[in-house]
mmCIF file of C-alpha atoms in Angstrom:
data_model
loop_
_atom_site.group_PDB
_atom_site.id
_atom_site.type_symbol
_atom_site.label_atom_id
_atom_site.label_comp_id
_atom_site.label_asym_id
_atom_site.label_seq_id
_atom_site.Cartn_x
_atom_site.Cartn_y
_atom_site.Cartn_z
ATOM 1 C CA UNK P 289 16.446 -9.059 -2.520
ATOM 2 C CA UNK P 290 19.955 -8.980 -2.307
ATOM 3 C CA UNK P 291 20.884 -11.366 0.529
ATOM 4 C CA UNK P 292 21.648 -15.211 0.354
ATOM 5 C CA UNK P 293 19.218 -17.603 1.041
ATOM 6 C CA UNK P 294 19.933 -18.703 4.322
ATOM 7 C CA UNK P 295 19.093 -14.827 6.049
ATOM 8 C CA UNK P 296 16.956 -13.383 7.098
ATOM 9 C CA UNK P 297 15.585 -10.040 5.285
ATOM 10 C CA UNK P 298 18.338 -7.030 5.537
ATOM 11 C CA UNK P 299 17.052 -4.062 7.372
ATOM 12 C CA UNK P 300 16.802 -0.780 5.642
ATOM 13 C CA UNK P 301 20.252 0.211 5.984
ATOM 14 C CA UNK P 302 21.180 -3.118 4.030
ATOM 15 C CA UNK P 303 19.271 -2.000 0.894
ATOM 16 C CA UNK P 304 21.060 -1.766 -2.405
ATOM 17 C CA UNK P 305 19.709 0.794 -5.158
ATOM 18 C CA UNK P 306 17.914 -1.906 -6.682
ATOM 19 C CA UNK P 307 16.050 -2.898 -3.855
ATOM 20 C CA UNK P 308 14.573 0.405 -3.280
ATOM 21 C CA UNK P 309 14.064 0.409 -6.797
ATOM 22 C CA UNK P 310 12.053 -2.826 -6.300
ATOM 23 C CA UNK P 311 10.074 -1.216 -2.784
ATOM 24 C CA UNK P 312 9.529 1.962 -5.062
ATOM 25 C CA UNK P 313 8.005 -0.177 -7.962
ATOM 26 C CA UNK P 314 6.236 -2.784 -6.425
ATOM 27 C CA UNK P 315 4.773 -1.362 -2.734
ATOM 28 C CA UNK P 316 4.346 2.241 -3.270
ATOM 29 C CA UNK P 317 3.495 1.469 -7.099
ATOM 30 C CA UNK P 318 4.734 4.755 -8.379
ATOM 31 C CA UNK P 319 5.339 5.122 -12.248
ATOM 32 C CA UNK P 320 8.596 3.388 -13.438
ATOM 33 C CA UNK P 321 10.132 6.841 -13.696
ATOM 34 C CA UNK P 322 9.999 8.320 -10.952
ATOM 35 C CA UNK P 323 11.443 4.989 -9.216
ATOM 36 C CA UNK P 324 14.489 5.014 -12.423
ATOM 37 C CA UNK P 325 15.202 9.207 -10.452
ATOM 38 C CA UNK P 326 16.368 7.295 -7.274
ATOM 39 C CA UNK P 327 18.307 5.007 -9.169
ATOM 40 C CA UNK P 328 19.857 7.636 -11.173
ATOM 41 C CA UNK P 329 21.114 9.024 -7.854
ATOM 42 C CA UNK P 330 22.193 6.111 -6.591
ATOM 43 C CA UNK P 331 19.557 6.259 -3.168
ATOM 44 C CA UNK P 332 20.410 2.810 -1.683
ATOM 45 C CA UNK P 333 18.642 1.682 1.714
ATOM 46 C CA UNK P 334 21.008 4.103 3.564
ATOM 47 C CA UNK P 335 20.778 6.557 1.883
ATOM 48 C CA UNK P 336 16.991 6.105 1.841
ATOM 49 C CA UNK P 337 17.098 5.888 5.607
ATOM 50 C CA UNK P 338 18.451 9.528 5.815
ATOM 51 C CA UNK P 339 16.247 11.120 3.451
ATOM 52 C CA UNK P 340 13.975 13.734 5.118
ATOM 53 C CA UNK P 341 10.372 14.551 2.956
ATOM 54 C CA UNK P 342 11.866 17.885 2.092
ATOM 55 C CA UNK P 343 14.802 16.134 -0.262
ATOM 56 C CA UNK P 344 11.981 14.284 -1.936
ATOM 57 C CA UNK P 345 9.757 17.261 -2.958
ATOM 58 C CA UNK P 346 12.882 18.899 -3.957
ATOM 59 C CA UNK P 347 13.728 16.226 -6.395
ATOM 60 C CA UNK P 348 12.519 15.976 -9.921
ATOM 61 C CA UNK P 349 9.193 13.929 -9.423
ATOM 62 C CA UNK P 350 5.559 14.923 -9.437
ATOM 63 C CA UNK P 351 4.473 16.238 -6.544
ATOM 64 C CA UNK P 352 1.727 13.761 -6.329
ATOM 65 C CA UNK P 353 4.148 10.492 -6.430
ATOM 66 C CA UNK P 354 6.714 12.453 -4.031
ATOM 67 C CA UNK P 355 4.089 12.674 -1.189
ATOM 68 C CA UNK P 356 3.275 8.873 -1.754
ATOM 69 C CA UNK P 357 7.134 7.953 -1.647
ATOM 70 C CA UNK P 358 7.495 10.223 1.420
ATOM 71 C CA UNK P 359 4.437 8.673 3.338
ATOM 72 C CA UNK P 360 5.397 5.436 2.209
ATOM 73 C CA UNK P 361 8.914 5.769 3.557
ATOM 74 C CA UNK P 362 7.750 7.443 7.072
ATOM 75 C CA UNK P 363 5.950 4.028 7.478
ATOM 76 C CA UNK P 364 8.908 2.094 6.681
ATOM 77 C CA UNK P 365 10.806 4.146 9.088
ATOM 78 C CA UNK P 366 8.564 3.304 12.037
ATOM 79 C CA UNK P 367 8.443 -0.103 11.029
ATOM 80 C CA UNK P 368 4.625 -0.433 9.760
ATOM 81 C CA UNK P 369 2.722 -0.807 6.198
ATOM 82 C CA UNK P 370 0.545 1.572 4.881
ATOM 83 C CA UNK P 371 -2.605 0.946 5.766
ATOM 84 C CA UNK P 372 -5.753 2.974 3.402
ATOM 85 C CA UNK P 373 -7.820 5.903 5.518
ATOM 86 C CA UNK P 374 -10.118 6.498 3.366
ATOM 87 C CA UNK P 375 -12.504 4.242 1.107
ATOM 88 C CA UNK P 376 -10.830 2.243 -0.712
ATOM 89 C CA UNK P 377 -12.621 4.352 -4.169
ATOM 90 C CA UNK P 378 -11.121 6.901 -3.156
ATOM 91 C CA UNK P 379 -7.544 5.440 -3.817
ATOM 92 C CA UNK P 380 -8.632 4.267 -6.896
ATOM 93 C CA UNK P 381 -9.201 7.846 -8.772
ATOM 94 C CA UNK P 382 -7.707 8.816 -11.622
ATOM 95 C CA UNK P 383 -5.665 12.985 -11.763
ATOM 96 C CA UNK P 384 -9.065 13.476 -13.306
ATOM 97 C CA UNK P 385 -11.536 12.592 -10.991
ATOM 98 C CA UNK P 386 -9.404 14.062 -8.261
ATOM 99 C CA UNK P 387 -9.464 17.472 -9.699
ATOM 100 C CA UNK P 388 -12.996 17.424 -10.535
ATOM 101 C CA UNK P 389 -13.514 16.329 -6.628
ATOM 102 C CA UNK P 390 -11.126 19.452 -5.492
ATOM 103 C CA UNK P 391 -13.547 21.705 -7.719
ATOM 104 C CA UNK P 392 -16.502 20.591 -6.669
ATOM 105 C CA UNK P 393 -15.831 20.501 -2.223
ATOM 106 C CA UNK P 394 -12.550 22.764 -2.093
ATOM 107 C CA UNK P 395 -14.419 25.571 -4.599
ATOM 108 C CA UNK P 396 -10.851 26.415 -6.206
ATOM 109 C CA UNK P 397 -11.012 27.418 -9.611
ATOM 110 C CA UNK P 398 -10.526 24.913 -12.983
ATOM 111 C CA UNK P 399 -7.060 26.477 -13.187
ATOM 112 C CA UNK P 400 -6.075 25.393 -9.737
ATOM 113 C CA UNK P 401 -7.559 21.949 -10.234
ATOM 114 C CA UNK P 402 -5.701 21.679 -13.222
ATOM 115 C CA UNK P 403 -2.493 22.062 -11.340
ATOM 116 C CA UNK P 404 -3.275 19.314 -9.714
ATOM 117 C CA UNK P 405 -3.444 16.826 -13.168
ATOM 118 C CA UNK P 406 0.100 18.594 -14.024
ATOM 119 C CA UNK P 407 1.857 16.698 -10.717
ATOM 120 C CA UNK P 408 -0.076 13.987 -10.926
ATOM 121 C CA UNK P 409 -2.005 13.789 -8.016
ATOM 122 C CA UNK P 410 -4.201 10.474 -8.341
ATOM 123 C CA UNK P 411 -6.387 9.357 -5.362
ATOM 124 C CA UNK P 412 -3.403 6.691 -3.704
ATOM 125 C CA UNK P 413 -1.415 10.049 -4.049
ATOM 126 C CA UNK P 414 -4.608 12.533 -2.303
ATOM 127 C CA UNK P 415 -5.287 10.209 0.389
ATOM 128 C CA UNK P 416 -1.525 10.405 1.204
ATOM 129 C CA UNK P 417 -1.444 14.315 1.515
ATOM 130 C CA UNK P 418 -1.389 17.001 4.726
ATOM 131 C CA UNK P 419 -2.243 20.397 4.935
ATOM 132 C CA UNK P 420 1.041 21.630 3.850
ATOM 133 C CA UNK P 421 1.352 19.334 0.738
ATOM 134 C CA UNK P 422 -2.040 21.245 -0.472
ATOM 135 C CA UNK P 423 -0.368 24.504 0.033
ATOM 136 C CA UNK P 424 2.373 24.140 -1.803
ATOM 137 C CA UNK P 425 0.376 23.549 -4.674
ATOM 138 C CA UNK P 426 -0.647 26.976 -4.062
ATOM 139 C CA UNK P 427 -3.996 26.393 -2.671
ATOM 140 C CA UNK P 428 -5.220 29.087 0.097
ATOM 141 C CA UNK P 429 -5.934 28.256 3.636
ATOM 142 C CA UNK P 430 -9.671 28.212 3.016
ATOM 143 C CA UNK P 431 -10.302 25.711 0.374
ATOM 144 C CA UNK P 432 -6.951 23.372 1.951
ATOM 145 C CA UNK P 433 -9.193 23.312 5.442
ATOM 146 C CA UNK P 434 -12.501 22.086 3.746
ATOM 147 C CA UNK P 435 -10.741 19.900 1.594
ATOM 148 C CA UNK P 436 -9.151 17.866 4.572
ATOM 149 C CA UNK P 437 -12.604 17.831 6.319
ATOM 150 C CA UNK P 438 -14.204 16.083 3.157
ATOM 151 C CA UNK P 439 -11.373 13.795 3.008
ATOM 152 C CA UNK P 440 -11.707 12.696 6.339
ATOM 153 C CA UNK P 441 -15.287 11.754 5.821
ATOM 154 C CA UNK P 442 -14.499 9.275 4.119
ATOM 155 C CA UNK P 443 -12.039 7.904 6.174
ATOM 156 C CA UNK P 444 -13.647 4.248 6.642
ATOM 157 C CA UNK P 445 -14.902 2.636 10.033
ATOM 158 C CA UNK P 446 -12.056 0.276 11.298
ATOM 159 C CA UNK P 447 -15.244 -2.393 11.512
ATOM 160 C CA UNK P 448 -16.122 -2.074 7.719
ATOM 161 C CA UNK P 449 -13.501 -4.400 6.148
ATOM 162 C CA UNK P 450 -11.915 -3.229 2.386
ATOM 163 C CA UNK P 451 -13.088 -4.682 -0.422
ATOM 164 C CA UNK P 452 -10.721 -6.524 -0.465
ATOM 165 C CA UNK P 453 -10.445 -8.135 2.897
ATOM 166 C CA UNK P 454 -14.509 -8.810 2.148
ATOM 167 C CA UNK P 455 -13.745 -10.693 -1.450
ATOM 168 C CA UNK P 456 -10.891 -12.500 0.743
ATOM 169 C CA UNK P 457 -13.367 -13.762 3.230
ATOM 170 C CA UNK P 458 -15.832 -15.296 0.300
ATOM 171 C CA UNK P 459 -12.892 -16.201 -1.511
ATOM 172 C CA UNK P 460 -14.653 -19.369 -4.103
ATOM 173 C CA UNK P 461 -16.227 -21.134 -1.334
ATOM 174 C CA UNK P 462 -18.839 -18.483 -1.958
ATOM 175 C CA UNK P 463 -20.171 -20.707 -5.088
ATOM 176 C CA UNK P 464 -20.074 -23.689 -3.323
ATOM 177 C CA UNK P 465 -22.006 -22.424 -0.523
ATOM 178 C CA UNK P 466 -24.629 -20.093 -1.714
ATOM 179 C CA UNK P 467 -27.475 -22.497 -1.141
ATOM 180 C CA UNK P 468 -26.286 -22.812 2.034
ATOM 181 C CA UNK P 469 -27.865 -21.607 5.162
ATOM 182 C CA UNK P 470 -26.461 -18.342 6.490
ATOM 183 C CA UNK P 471 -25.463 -19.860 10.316
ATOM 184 C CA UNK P 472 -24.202 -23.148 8.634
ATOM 185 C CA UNK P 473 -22.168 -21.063 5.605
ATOM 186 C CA UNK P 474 -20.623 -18.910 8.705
ATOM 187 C CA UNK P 475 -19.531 -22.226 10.445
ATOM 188 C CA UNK P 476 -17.953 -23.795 7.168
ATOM 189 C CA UNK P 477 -15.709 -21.073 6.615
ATOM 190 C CA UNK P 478 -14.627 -21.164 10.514
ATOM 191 C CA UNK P 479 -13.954 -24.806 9.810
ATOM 192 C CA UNK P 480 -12.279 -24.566 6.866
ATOM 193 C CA UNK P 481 -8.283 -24.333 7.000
ATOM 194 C CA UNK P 482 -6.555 -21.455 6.083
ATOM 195 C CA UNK P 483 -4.270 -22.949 3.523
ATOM 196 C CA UNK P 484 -6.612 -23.597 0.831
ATOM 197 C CA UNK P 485 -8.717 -20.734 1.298
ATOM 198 C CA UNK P 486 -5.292 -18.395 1.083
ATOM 199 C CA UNK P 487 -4.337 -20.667 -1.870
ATOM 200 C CA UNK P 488 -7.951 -19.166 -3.766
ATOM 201 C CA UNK P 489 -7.146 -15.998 -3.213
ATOM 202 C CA UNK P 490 -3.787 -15.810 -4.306
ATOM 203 C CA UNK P 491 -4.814 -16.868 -7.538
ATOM 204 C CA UNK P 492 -7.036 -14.576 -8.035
ATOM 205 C CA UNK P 493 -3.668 -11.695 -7.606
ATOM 206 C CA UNK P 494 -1.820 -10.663 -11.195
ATOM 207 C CA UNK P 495 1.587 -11.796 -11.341
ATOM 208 C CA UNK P 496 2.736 -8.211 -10.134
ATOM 209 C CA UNK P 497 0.497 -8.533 -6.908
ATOM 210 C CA UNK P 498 1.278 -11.951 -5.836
ATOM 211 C CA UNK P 499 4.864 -10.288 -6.502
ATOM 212 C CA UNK P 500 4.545 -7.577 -4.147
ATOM 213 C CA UNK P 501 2.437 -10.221 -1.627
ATOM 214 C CA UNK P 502 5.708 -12.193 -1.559
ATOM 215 C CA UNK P 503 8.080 -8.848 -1.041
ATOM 216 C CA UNK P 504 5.952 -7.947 1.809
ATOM 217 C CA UNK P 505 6.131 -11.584 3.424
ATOM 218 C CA UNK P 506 9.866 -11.028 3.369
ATOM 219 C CA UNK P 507 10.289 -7.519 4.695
ATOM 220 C CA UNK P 508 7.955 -7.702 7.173
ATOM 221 C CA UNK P 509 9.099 -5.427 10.027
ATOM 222 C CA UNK P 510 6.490 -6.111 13.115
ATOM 223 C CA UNK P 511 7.608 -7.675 15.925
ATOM 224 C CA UNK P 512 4.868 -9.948 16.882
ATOM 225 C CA UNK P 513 5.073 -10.800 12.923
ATOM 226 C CA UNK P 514 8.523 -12.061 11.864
ATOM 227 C CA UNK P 515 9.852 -12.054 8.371
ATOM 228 C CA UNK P 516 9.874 -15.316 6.398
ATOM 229 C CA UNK P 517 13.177 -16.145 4.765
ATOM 230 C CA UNK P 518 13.341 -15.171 0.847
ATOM 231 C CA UNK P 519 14.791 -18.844 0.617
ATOM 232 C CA UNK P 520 11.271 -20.004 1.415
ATOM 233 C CA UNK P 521 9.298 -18.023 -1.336
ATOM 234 C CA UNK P 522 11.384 -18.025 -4.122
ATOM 235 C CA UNK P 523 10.028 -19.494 -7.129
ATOM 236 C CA UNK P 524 6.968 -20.935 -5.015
ATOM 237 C CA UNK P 525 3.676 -20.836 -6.415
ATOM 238 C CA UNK P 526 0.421 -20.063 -4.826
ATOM 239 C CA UNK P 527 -0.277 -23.341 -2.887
ATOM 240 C CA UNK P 528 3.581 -23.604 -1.658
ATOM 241 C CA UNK P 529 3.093 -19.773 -0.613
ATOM 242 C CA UNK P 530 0.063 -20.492 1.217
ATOM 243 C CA UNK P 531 1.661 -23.866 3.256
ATOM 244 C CA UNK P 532 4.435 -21.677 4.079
ATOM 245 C CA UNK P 533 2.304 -18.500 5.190
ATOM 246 C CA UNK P 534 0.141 -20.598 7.559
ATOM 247 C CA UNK P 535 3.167 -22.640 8.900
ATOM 248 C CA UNK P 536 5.219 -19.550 9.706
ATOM 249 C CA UNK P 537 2.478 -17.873 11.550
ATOM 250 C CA UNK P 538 0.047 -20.183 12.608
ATOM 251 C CA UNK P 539 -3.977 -20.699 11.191
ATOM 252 C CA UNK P 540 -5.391 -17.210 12.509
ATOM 253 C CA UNK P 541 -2.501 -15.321 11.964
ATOM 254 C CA UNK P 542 -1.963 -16.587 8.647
ATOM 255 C CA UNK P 543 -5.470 -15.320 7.643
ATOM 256 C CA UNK P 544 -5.040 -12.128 9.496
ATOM 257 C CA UNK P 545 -2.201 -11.116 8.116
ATOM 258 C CA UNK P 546 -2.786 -12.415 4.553
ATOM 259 C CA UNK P 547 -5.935 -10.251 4.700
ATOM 260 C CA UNK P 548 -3.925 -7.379 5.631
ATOM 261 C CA UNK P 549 -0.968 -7.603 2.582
ATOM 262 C CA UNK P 550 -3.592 -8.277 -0.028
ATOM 263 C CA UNK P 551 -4.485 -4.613 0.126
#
């Protein structure tokens, strides 16, 4: 980000329009265009700080991506990460599936659905809405209420671990230890140090993820969790980002909170 090497990460306020350009592109992951609008309007990080959900929806985005940016910024505000409520397929549907899933448990007609498709309302964009986000797509009272009740259903048990987190856990040790007794396998990978098995499962990210991996490391806004210095992830590769990530915060919290940004 815009900063030299030697600070630490610049607070909100301190964000030029190309670092919420950045945020927009590579955390939130909206479509390139509707993070090029908040360029075009020159919305740098204090400008972005003052922005109330209302001025989003009003602006010329999707409805769908402008609830995303506006949950994803209410986060940033209070100084946490989005973290999924729901299962993690549910994130992953397409405008399609998501208005075929509002037809089915909301009972709204194919023409209300299909309003849906028109602001591009995926499944990271559903799982981000409220009751009032529903109804200003025009959707009645009735349908909004059981909507939100079959959402929450599949809100996930904190003790049932993403995808993700469970892929992170067997990482490629799971190859070398599937002949392995289940007590002793459980044992190895408490044994085992953190750096390598973070090293695996970085290079299993795309070039955009391990991307975003590294812009969360440096804008991380929990207390208990400080920041690491852009200066030590520049141009670093998976097994320098992995030494650094587990001498920064330590063996357990380096798996912890690797787990956690790898969503």
């Amino acid at each position: 980000m815009s900063q030299s090497s030697t600070e630490e990460p610049p607070e909100l306020n301190m964000w030029t329009k190309e670092d919420v350009h950045q945020w927009l592109m590579n955390v939130v992951k909206v479509p390139q265009s509707c993070a090029d609008l908040f360029l075009e309007h020159e919305i740098n990080g204090e400008a972005l700080n003052e922005i109330e959900k209302s001025y989003i929806l009003k602006l010329e985005l999707p409805h769908g991506p402008a609830v995303k940016i506006s949950h994803y910024l209410e986060r940033l505000k209070k100084g946490s990460q989005h973290q999924p409520q729901f299962q993690s397929e549910a994130e992953n549907w397409t405008k399609e599936k998501v208005a075929q899933w509002i037809v089915g448990h909301g009972k709204v007609s194919g023409k209300k659905a299909e309003r849906f498709q028109e602001e591009e309302v995926s499944g990271d964009c559903l799982v981000c809405f409220e009751k009032q986000d529903f109804l200003d797509l025009e959707l009645k009272r009735g349908p909004t209420i059981k909507i939100l009740k079959d959402l929450r259903r599949l809100r996930i048990q904190e003790s049932t671990p993403p995808s993700k987190i469970k892929s992170f856990l067997k990482g490629k040790n799971k190859q070398a230890g599937k002949n392995l007794p289940m007590e002793r396998k459980t044992t190895e990978v408490k044994c085992q140090k953190p750096a390598p098995l973070i090293k695996d499962n970085l290079d299993g990210l795309s070039t955009s993820d391990f991307n975003n991996f590294k812009f969360h490391l440096n804008h991380y806004t929990d207390p208990e969790c400080t920041a690491i210095p852009l200066c030590k992830l520049e141009g670093k590769d998976t097994s320098d980002i992995a030494t650094v990530v587990t001498s920064h915060y330590g063996p357990d919290k380096a798996l912890r909170e690797t787990k956690l940004k790898i969503l």
